[in-house]
Coordinates of C-alpha atoms in Angstrom, one line a residue:
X1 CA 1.0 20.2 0.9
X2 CA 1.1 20.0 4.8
X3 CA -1.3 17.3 4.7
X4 CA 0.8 14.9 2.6
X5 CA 3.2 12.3 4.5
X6 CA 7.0 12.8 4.2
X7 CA 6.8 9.9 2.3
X8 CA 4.1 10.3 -0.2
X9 CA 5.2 14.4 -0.5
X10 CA 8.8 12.3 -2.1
X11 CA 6.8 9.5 -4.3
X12 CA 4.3 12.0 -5.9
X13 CA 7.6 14.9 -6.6
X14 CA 10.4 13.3 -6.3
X15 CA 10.3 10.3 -8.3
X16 CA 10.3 13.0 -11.8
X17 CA 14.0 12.7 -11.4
X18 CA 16.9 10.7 -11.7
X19 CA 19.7 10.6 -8.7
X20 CA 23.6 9.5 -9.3
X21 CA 24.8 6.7 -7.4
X22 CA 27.4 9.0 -7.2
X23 CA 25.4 12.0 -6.0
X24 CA 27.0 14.0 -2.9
X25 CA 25.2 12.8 0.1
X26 CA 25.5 16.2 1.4
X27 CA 22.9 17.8 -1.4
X28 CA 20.7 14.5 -0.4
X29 CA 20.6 15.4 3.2
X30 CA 19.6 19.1 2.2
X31 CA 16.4 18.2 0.0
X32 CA 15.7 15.5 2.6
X33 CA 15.7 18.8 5.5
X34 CA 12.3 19.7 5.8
X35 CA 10.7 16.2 5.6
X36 CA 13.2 14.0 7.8
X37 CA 15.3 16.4 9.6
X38 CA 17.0 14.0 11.7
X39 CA 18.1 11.4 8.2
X40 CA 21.7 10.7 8.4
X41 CA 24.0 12.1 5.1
X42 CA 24.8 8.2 3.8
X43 CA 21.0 6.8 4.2
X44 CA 20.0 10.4 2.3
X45 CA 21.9 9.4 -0.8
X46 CA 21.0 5.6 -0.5
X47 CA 17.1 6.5 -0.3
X48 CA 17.1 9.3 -2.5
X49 CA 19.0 7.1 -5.5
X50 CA 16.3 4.0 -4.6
X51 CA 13.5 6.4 -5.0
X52 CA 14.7 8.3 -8.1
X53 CA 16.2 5.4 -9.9
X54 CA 15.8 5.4 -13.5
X55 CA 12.9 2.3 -14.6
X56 CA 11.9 1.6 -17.4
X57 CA 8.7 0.0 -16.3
X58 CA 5.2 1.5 -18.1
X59 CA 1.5 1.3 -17.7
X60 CA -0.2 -1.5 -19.9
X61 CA -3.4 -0.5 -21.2
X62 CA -5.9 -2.1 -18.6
X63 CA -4.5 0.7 -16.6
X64 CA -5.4 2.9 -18.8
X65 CA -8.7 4.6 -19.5
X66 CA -10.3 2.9 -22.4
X67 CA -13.0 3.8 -24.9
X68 CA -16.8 2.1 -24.1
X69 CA -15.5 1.5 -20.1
X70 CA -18.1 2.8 -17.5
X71 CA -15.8 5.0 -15.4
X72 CA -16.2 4.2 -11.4
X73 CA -16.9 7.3 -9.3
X74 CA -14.2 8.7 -7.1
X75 CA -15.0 10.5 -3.5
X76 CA -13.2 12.7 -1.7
X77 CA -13.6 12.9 2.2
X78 CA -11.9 14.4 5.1
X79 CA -11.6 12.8 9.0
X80 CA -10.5 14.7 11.7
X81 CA -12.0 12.6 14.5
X82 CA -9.8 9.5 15.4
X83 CA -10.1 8.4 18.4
X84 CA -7.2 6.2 18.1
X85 CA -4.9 8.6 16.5
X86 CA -6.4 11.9 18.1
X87 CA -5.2 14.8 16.8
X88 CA -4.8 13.8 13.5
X89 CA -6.4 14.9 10.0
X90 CA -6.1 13.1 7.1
X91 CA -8.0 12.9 3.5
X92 CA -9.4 9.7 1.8
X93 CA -11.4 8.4 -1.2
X94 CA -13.5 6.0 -2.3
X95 CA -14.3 4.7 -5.5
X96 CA -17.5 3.2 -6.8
X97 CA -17.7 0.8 -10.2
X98 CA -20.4 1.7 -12.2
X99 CA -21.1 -2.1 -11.9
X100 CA -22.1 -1.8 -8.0
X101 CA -25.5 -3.2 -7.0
X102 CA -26.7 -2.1 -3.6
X103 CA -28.4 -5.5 -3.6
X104 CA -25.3 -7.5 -3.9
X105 CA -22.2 -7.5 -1.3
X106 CA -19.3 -5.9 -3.3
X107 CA -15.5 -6.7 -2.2
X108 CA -13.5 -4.3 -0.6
X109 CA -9.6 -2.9 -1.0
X110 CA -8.2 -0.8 1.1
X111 CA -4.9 0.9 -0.1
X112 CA -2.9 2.8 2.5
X113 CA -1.1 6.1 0.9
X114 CA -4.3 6.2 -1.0
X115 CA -3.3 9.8 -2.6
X116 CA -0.3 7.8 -4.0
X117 CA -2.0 4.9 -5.4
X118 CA -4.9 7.1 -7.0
X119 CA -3.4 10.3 -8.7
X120 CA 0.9 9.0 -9.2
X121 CA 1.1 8.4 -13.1
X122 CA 2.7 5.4 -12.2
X123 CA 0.0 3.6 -11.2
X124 CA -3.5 5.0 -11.7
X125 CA -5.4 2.1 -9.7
X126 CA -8.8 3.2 -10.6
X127 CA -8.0 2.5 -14.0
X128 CA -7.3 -0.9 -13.8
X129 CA -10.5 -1.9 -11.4
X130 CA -12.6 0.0 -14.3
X131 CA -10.9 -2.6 -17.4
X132 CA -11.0 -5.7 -14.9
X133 CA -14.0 -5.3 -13.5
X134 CA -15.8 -4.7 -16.8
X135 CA -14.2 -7.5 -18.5
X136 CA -15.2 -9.3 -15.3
X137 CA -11.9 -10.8 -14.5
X138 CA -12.0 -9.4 -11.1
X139 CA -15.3 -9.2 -9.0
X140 CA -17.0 -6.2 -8.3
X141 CA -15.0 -3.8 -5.9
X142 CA -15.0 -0.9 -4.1
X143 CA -11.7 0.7 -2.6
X144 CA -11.0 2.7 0.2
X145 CA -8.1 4.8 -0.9
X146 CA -6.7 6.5 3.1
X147 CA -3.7 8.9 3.8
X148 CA -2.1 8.2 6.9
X149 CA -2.3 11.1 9.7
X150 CA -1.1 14.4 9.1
X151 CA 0.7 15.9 12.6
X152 CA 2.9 13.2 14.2
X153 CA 6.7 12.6 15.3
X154 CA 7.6 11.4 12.2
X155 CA 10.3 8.3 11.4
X156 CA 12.3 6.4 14.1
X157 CA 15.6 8.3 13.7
X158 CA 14.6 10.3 10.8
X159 CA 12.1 12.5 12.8
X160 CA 9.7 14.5 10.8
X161 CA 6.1 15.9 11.4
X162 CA 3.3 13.4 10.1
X163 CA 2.1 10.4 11.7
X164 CA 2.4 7.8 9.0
X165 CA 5.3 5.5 11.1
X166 CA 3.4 5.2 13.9
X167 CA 0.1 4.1 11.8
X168 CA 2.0 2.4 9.3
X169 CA 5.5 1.2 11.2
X170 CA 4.1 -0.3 14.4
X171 CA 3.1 -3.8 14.6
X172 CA 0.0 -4.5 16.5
X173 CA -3.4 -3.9 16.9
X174 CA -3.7 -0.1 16.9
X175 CA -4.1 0.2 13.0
X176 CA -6.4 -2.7 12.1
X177 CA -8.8 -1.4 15.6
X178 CA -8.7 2.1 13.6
X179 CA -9.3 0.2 9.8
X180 CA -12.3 -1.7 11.7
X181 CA -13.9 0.7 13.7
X182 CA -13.1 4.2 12.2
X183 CA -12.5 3.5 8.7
X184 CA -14.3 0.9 7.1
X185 CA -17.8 2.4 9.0
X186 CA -17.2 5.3 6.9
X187 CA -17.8 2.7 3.7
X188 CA -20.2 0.4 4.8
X189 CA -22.3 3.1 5.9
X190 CA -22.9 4.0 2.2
X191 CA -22.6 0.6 0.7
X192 CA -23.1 -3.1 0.7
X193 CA -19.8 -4.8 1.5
X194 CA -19.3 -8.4 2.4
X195 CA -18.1 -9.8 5.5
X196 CA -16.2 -12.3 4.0
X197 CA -12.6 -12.1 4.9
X198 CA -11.9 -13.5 1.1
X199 CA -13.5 -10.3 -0.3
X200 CA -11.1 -7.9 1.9
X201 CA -8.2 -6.6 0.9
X202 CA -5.7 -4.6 1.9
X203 CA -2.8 -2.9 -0.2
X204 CA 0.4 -0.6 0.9
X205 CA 3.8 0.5 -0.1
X206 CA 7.1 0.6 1.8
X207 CA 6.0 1.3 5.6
X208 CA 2.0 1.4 4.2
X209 CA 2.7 -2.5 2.8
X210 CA 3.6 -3.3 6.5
X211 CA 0.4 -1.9 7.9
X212 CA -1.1 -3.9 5.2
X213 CA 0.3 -7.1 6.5
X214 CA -0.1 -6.4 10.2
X215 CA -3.8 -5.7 9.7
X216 CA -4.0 -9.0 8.5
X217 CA -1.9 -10.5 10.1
X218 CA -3.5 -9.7 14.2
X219 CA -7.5 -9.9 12.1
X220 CA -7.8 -12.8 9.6
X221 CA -11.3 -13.0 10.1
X222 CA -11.6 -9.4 8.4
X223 CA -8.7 -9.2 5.9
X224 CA -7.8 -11.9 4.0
X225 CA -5.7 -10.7 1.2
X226 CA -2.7 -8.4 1.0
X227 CA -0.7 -6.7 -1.6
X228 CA 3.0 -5.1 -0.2
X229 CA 4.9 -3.2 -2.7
X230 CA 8.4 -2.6 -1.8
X231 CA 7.7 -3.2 1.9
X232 CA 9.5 -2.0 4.4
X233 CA 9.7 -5.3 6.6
X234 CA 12.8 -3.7 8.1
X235 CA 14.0 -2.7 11.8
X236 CA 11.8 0.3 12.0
X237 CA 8.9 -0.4 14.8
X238 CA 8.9 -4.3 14.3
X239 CA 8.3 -5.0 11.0
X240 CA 11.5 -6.9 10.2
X241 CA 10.1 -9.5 13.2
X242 CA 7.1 -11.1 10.4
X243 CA 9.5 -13.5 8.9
X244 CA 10.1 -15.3 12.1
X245 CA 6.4 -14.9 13.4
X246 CA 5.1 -16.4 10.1
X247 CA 7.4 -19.2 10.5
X248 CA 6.7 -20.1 14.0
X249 CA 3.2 -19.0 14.0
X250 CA 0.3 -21.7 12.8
X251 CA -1.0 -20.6 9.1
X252 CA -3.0 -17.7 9.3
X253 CA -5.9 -18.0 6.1
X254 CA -4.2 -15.2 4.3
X255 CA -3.1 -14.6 0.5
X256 CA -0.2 -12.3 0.1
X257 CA 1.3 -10.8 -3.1
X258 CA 4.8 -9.0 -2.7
X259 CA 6.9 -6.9 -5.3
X260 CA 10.4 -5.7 -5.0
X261 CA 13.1 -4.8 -7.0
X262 CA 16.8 -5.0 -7.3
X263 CA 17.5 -0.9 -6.8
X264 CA 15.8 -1.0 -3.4
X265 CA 16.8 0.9 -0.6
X266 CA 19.4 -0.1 2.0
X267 CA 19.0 2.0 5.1
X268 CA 20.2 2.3 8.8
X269 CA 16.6 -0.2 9.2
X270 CA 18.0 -2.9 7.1
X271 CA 17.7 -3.7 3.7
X272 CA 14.5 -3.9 2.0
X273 CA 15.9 -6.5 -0.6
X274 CA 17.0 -9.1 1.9
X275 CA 13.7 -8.3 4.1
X276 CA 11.6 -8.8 1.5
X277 CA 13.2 -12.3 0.0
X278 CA 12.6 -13.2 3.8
X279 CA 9.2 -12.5 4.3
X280 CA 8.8 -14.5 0.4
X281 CA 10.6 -17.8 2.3
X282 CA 8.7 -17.8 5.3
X283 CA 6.2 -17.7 3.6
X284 CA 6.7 -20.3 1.2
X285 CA 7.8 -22.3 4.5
X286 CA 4.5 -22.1 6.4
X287 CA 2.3 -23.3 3.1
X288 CA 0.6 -19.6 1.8
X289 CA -1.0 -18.9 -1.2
X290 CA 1.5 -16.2 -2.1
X291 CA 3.3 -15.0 -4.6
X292 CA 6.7 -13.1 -4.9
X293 CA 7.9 -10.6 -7.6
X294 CA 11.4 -9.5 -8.1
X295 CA 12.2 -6.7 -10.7
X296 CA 14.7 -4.1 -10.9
X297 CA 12.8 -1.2 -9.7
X298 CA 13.7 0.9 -6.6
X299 CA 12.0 2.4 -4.0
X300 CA 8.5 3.2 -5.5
X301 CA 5.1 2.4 -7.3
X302 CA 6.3 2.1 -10.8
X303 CA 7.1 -1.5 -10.9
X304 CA 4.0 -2.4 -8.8
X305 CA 1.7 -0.1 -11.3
X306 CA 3.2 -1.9 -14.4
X307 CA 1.9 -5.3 -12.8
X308 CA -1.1 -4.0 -10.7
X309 CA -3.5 -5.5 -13.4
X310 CA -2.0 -9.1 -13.1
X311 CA -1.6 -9.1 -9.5
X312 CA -5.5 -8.3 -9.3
X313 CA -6.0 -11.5 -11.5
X314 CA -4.1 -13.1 -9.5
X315 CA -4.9 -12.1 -6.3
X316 CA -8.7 -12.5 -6.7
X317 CA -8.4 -15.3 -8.8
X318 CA -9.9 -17.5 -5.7
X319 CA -13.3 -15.2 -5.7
X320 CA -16.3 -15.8 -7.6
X321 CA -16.7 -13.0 -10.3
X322 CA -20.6 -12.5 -10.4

């Protein structure tokens, strides 16, 4: 358990229940104790209602294991040897489609909060790259599923003991330098991966969509395709500052698919509705090949797992399948 974010520890067990609007913030602030000790009592109640709101979005079936579909093989690994976050231990995974030729380049994803996107029953990822990629309606794919660091100071304000705000929170190039040359070694060292920027993509939630984007956003010429659900493009470490960069900034050659919903949270950072319906009109401003979904989840994966196999079509819908 001590090697689980604050964040992902709340998605994977908190997200079984359902919060009043009308809960005392009080009880909020005491569950919230031992993962952000520092949380006031108001933004306690506000983010434990947007994370344990009641949806009533479900998986579809191409994210669902189906009969006569080669299953992919899923690795687990352990690095506790960043040089750019020293000190830090984390577990990640990658999965192989049965469909992977050594002799051919395969795509890459790379989803931050990997534990969450692999194992939460709301969204089962390797699932849907088994359906799509055998009904070739995506290319062939590998993913790099990566917790974020285990011992760190936790949240801006919130406090805590992991190190996923200042991986995930912190605009700049210390996360896409440790992607590049700590991370994506550890794949290409076992597999055949293109180089095309087209064929890399990277996928977060809340703080893990922002490291997402920035990765993309300071090296286009390695990722060229993000997915941000419920992203936390909010006052944290900088991440509420993309909307004005993307506008003011020539067009980087970047696709971007973001997902929010109405019951998301609205913190001492900002609010995640309003900075996401931002980051959608600068974008739409400055030209991108984007696309924007607003639902009425909250503060978690179950939206963005109902839609997971759409936003693959869509996303790699600009990539040859073969």
């Amino acid at each position: 358990m001590k090697k689980l974010s604050a964040f992902l520890f709340l998605s994977l067990f908190l997200t079984q229940f359902t919060w009043s609007q009308t809960a005392d913030t009080a009880a909020a602030k005491k569950l919230f104790s031992g993962v952000f000790p520092g949380i006031p009592g108001k933004d306690a109640g506000a983010f434990m209602t947007a994370l344990t709101v009641k949806e009533e979005y479900k998986l579809g079936e191409d994210s669902k294991k189906q009969p006569g579909v080669p299953e992919g093989t899923v690795t687990k690994y352990h690095m506790a040897d960043s040089k750019i976050y020293p000190g830090t231990q984390r577990d990640y995974w990658i999965y192989v489609p049965k469909q992977y030729d050594p002799k051919k380049p395969a795509c890459l994803m790379i989803f931050q909060d990997g534990q969450g996107y692999l194992f939460d029953g709301s969204f089962l990822a390797a699932n849907a790259l088994d359906n799509l990629i055998n009904k070739k309606e995506i290319p062939v794919i590998i993913a790099l599923f990566i917790n974020s660091g285990d011992k760190g100071p936790g949240t801006p304000i919130y406090g805590g003991h992991d190190n996923r705000s200042v991986e995930y929170d912190a605009v700049g190039p210390a996360y896409p330098k440790f992607l590049i040359e700590e991370m994506m070694p550890k794949v290409t060292a076992l597999y055949n991966i293109t180089r095309d920027p087209k064929g890399i993509a990277l996928v977060g939630i809340s703080s893990g969509a922002v490291a997402a984007f920035n990765a993309a956003w300071e090296r286009p010429d390695v990722f060229g395709k993000v997915v941000s659900h419920v992203g936390s493009f909010v006052d944290i470490c900088g991440g509420d500052k993309f909307p004005n960069l993307i506008r003011r900034t020539p067009k980087k050659p970047i696709k971007v698919f973001l997902q929010d919903g109405a019951n998301d949270a609205d913190l001492i950072f900002g609010s995640w509705i309003l900075a996401n319906k931002q980051m959608a009109s600068a974008l739409e401003y400055s030209g991108y090949d984007y696309k924007y979904v607003f639902g009425a989840g909250g503060h978690s994966l179950h939206h963005g797992g109902a839609i997971f196999p759409e936003t693959l079509r869509w996303l790699w819908s600009d990539y040859p399948k073969e």
